[in-house]
Short mmCIF file of the C-alpha atoms (twelve columns), coordinates in Angstrom:
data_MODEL
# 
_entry.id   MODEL 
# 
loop_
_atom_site.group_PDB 
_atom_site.id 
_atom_site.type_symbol 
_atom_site.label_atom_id 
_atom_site.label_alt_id 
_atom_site.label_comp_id 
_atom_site.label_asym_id 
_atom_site.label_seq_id 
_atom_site.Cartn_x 
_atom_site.Cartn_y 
_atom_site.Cartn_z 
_atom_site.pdbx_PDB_model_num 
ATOM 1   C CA . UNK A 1   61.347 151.106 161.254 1 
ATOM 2   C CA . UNK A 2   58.869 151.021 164.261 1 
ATOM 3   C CA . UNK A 3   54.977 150.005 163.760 1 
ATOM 4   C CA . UNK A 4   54.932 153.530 164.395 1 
ATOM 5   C CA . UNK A 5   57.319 154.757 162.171 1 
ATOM 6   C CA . UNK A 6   55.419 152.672 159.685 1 
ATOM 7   C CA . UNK A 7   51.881 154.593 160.101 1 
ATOM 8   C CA . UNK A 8   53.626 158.048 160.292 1 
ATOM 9   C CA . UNK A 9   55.315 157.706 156.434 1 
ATOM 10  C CA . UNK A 10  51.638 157.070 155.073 1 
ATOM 11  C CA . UNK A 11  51.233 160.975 156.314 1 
ATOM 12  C CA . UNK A 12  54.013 163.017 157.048 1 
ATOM 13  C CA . UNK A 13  55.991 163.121 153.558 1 
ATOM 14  C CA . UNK A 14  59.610 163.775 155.017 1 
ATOM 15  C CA . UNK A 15  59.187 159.815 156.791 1 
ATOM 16  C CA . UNK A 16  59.946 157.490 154.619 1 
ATOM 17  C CA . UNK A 17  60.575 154.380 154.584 1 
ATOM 18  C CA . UNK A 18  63.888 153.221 153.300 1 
ATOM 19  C CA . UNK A 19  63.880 150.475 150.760 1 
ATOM 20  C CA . UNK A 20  65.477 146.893 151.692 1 
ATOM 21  C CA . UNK A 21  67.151 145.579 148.967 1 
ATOM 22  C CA . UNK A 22  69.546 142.857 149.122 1 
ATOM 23  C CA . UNK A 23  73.129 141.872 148.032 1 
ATOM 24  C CA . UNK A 24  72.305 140.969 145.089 1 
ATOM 25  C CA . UNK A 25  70.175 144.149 143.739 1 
ATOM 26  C CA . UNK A 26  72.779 146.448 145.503 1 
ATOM 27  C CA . UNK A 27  75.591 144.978 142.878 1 
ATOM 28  C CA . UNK A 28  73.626 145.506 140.302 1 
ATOM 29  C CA . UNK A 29  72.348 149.400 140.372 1 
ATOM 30  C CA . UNK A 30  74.284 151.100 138.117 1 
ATOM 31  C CA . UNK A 31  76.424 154.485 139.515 1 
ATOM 32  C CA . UNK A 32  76.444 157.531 137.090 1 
ATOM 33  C CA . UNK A 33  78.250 160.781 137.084 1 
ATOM 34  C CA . UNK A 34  76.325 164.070 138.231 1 
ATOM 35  C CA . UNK A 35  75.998 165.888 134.575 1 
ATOM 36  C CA . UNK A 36  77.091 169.672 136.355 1 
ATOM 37  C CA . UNK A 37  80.139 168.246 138.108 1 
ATOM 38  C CA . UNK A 38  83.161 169.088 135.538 1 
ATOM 39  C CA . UNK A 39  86.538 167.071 135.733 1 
ATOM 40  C CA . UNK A 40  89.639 166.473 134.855 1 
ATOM 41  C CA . UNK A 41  92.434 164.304 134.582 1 
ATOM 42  C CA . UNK A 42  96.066 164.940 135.349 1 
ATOM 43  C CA . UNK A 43  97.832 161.933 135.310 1 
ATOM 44  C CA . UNK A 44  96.062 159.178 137.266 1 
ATOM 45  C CA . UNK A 45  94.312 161.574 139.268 1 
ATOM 46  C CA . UNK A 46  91.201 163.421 138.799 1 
ATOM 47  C CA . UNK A 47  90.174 166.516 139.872 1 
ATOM 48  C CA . UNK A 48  86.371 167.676 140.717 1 
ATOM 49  C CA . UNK A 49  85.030 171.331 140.131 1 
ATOM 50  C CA . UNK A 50  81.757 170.967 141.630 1 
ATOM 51  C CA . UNK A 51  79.508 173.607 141.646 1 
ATOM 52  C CA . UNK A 52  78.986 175.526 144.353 1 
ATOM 53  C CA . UNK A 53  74.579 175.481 145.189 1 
ATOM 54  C CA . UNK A 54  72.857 178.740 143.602 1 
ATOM 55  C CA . UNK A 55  70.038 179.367 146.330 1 
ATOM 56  C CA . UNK A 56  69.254 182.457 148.220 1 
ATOM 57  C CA . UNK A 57  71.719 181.851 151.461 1 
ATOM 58  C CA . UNK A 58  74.661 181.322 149.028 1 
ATOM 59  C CA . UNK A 59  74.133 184.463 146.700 1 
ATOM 60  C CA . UNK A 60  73.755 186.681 149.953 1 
ATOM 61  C CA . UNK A 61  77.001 184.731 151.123 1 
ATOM 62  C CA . UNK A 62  78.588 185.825 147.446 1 
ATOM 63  C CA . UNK A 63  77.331 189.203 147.735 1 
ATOM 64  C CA . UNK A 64  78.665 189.313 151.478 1 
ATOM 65  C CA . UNK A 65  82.071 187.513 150.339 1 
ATOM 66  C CA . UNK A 66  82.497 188.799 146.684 1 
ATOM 67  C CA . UNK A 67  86.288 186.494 146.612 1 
ATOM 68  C CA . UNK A 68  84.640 183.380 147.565 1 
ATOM 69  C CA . UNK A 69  84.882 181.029 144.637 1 
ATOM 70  C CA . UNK A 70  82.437 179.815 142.102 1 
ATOM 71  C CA . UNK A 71  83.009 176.169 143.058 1 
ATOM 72  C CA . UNK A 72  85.372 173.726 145.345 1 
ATOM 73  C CA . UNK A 73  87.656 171.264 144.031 1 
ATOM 74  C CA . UNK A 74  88.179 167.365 145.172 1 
ATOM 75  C CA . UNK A 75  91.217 165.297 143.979 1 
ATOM 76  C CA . UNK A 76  91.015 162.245 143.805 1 
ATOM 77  C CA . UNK A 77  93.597 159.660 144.620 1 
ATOM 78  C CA . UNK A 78  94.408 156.561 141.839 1 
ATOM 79  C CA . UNK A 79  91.777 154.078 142.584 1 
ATOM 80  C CA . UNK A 80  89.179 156.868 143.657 1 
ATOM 81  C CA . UNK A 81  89.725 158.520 140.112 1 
ATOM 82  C CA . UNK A 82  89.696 154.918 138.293 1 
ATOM 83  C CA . UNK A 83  86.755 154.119 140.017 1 
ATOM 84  C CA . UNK A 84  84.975 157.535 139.031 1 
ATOM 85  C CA . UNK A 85  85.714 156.507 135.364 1 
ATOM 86  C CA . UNK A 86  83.896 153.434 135.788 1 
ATOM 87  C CA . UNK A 87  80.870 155.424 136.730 1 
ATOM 88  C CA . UNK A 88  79.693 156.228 133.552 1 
ATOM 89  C CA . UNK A 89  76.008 154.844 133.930 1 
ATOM 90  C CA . UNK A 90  76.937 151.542 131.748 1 
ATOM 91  C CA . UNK A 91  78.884 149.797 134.283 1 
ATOM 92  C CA . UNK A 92  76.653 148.172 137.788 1 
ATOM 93  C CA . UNK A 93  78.461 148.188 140.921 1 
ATOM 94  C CA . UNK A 94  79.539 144.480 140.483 1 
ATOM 95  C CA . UNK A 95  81.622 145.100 137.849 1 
ATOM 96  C CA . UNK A 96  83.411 148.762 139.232 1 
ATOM 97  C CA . UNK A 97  84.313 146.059 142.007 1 
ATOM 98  C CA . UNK A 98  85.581 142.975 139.552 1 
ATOM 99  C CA . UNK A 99  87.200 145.657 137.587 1 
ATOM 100 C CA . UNK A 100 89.135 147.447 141.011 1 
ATOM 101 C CA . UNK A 101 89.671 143.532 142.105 1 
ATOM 102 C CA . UNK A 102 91.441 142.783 139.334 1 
ATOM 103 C CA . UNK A 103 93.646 145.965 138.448 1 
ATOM 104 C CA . UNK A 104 94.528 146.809 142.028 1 
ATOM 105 C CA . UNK A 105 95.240 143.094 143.133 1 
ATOM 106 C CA . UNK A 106 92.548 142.906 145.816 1 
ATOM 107 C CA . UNK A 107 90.328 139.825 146.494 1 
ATOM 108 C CA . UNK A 108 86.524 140.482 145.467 1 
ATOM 109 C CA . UNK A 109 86.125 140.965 149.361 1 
ATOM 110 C CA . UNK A 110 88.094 144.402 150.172 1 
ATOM 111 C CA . UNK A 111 87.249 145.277 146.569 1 
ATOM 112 C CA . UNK A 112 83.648 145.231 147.428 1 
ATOM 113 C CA . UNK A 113 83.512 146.702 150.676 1 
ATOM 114 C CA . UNK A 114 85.980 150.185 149.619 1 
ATOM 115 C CA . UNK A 115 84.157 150.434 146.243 1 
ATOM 116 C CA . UNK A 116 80.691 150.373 147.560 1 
ATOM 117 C CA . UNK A 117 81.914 152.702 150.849 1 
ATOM 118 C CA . UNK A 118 83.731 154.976 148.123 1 
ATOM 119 C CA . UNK A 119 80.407 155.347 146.358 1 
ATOM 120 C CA . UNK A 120 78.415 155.706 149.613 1 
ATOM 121 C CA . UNK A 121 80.150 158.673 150.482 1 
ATOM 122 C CA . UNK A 122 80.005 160.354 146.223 1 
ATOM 123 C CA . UNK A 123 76.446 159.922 146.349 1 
ATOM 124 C CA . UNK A 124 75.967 161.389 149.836 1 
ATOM 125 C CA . UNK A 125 77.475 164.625 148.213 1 
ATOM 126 C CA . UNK A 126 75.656 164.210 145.063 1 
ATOM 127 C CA . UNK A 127 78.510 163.898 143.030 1 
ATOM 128 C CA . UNK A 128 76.766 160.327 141.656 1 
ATOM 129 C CA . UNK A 129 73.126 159.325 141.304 1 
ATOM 130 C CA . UNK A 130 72.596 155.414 142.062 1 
ATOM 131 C CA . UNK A 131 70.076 154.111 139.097 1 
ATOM 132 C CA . UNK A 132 68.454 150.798 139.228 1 
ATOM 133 C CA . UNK A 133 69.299 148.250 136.541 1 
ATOM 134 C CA . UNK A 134 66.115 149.104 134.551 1 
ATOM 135 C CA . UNK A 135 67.487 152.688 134.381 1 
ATOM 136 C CA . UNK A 136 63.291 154.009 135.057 1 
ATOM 137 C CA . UNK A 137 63.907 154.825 138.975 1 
ATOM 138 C CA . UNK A 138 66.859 156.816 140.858 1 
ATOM 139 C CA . UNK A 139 68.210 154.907 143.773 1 
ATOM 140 C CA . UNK A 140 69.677 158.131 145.148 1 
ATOM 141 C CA . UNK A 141 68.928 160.702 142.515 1 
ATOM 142 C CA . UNK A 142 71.067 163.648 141.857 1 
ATOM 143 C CA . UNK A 143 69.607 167.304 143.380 1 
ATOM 144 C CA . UNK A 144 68.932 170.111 140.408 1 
# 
């Protein structure tokens, strides 16, 4: 962030800055499951029913579109749904990606980069909340 950028967070709340963390600490925060997404598993696939948000806008949408359903679904291919399992808020990121390494036959490498992209994009949809290793502050916290 700019010098400016940097002044602006002290005051406007919605600027922040982001924090740097390295390699290192980025392995090591631990992924868990968001407690109000339900799942199941048919096979070796899982499928999400996640919740659809309860707000104002989406109970005028309900009332406005009384078939709309009560949630969505997601499916999840093999390795996404084995790598969901691992997200249990016991496991760190480092070893989701030894674990998918060694199952799936990848080197650490490609492990690394789809596991950590995979759970990029599940805690941009709040499916997962990112907890540091001391377990006191939410990387990415889960919405409520």
């Amino acid at each position: 962030m700019s010098a400016i950028g940097d002044s602006i967070s002290k005051f406007v709340p919605l600027v922040r800055k982001k924090p740097k963390i390295d390699r290192r600490q980025a392995l090591a925060v631990i992924p868990v499951r968001n407690p109000v997404i339900k799942w199941e598993c048919k096979g070796s696939e899982i499928t999400l029913d996640v919740p659809l948000r309860d707000d104002w806008l989406a109970r005028l949408i309900k009332r406005l579109l009384p078939k709309m359903p009560g949630s969505r679904h997601i499916a999840l291919d093999e390795v996404g749904s084995y790598v969901w399992e691992q997200c249990d808020g016991e496991r760190n990121i480092n070893s989701v990606v030894d674990s998918v390494s060694g199952n799936y036959k990848l080197t650490r490498r490609e492990a690394e980069a789809s596991v950590t992209m995979f759970l990029q994009t599940l805690a941009k949809k709040n499916l997962i909340g990112l907890m540091s290793p001391g377990g006191k502050k939410s990387v990415k916290g889960n919405r409520k």
